[in-house]
Coordinates of C-alpha atoms in Angstrom, one line a residue:
Chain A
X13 CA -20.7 -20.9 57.2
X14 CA -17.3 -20.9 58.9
X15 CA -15.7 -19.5 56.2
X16 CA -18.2 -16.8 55.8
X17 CA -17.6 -15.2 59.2
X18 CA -13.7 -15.7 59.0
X19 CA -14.2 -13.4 55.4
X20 CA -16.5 -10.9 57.1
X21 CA -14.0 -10.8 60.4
X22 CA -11.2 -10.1 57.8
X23 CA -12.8 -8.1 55.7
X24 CA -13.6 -6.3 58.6
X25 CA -9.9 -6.0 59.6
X26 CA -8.6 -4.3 56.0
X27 CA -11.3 -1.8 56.2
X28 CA -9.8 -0.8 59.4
X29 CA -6.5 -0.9 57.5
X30 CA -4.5 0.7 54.4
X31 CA -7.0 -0.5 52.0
X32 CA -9.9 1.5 53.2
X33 CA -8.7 3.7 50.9
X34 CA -10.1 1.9 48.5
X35 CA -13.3 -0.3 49.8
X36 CA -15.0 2.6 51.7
X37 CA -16.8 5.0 49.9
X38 CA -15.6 8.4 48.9
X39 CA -19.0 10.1 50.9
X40 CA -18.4 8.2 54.1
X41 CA -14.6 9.1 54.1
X42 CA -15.2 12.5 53.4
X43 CA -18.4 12.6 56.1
X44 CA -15.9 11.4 58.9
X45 CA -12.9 14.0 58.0
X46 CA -15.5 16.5 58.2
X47 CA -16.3 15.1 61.7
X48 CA -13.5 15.3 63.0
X49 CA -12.3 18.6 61.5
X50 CA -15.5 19.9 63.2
X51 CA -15.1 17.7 66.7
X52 CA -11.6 19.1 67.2
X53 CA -12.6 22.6 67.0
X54 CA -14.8 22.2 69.7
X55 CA -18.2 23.2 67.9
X56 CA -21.2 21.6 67.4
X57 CA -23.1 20.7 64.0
X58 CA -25.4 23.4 64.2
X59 CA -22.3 26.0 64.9
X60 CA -20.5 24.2 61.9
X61 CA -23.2 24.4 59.9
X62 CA -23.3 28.6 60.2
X63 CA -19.7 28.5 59.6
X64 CA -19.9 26.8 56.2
X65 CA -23.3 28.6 55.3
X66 CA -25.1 25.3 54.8
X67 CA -28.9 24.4 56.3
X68 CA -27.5 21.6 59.5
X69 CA -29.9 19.2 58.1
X70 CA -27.7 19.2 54.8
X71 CA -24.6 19.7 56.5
X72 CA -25.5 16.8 58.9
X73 CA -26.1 14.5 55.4
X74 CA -22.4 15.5 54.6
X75 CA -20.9 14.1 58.0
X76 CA -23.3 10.9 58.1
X77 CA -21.4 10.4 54.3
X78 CA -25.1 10.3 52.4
X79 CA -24.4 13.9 50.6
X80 CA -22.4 13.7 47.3
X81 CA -21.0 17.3 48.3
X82 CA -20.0 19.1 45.2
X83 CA -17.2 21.5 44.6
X84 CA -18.9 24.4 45.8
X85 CA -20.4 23.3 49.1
X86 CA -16.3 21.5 49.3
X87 CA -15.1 24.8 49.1
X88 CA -17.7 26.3 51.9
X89 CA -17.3 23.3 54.3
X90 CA -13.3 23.8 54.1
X91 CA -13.6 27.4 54.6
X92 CA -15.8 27.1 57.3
X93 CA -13.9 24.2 59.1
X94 CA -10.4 26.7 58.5
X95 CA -8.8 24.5 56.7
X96 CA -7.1 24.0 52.5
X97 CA -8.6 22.0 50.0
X98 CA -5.2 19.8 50.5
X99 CA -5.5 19.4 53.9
X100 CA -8.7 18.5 53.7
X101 CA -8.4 15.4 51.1
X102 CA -5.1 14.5 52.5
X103 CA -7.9 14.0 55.7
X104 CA -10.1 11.9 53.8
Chain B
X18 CA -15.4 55.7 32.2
X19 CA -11.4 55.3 32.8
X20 CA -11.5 54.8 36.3
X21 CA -13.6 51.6 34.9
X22 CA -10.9 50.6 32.5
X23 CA -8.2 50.8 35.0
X24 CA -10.3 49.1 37.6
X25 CA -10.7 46.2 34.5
X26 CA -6.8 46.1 33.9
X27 CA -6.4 45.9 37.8
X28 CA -8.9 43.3 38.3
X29 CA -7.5 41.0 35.4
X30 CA -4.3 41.5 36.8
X31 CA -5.2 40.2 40.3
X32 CA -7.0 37.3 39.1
X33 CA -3.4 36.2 37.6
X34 CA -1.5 36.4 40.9
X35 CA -1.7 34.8 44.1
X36 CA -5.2 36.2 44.1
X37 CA -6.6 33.9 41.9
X38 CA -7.5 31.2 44.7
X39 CA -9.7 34.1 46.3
X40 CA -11.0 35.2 43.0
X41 CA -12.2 32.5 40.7
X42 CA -14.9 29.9 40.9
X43 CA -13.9 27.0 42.2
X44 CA -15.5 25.0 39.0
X45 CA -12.8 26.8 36.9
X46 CA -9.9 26.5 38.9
X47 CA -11.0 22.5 39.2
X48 CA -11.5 21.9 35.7
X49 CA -7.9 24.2 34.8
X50 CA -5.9 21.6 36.9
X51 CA -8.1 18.7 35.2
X52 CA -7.1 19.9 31.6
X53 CA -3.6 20.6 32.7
X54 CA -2.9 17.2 34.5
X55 CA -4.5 15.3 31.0
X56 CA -2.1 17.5 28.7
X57 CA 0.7 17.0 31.0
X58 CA -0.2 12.9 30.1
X59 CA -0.9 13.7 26.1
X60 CA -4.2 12.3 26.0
X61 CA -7.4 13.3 24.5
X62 CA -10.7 14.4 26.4
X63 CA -12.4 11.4 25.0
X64 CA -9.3 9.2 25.8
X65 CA -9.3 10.9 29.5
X66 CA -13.2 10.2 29.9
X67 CA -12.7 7.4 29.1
X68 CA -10.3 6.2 31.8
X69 CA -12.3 8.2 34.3
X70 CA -15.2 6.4 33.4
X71 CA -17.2 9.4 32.6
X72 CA -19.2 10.4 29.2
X73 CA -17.0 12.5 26.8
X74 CA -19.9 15.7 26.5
X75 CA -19.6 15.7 30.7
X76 CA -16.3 14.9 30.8
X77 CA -15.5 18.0 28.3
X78 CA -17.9 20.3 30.6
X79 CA -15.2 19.4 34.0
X80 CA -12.4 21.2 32.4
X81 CA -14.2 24.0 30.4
X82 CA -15.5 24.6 34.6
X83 CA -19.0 24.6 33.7
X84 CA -19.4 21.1 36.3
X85 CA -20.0 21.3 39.8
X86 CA -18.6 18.1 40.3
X87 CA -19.4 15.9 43.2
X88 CA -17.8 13.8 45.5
X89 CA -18.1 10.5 43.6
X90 CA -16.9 11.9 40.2
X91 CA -14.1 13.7 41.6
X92 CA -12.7 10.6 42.7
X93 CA -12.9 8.8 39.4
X94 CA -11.3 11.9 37.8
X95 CA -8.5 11.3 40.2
X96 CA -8.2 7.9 39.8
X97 CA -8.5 8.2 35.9
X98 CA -5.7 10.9 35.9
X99 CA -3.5 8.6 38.1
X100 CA -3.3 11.2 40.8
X101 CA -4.5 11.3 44.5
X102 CA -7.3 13.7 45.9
X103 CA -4.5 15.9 47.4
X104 CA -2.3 16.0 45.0
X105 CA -5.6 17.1 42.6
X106 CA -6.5 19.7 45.1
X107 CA -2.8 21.1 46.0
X108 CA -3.3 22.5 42.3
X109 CA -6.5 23.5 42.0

């Protein structure tokens, strides 16, 4: 019982780290970059959303990391959000 | 009838310049810099599928740019190709 909150307390501490590279998924990394692309601009979802041509209720999925946004909807959201493709991932 | 030639000859010269990241589909460009990453490393399609951990028939439809991959599978394409997501995208 000890031992299983000291694992979730440091398991807890490498997603915070380096590693959560690796243990958090792709769509909730991508979902938070997205965020805070958006969030530094100023602009909310619904203004983001017109940017990237995407419905808000789709482009909200993308930010709360439950859309597995393809290629073409990439493209739109890093036009929209001003930003490269490499900028973008380098983000993620 | 030559105005449309010349328009032709312009327009496939464009697409080979600096243009190009205007100009062609992002599935294309993706699965150009997918093929070119697995030649650079001398493997097969079925060897490269393989080590992405995607079937060989959908693996095959990434590079000819007929996929519009998503999230999840660009990652293991990434990973598979021993490269990082902007690295991938700084030559798409």
């Amino acid at each position: 019982m000890y031992n299983n909150v000291t694992h979730r307390l440091c398991t807890h501490r490498l997603q915070s780290s380096i590693l959560e590279r690796v243990t958090v998924d792709i769509r909730i990394r991508f979902g938070r970059t997205v965020r805070r692309l958006r969030e530094e601009q100023e602009i909310n979802q619904e203004e983001a959303a017109d940017r990237c041509g995407l419905h808000r209720t789709y482009y909200s999925g993308i930010e709360r990391g439950v859309r597995n946004v393809s290629l073409v909807n990439i493209e739109k959201v890093a036009k929209g959000l001003k930003t490269s493709l490499p900028d973008l991932f380098r983000r993620v």
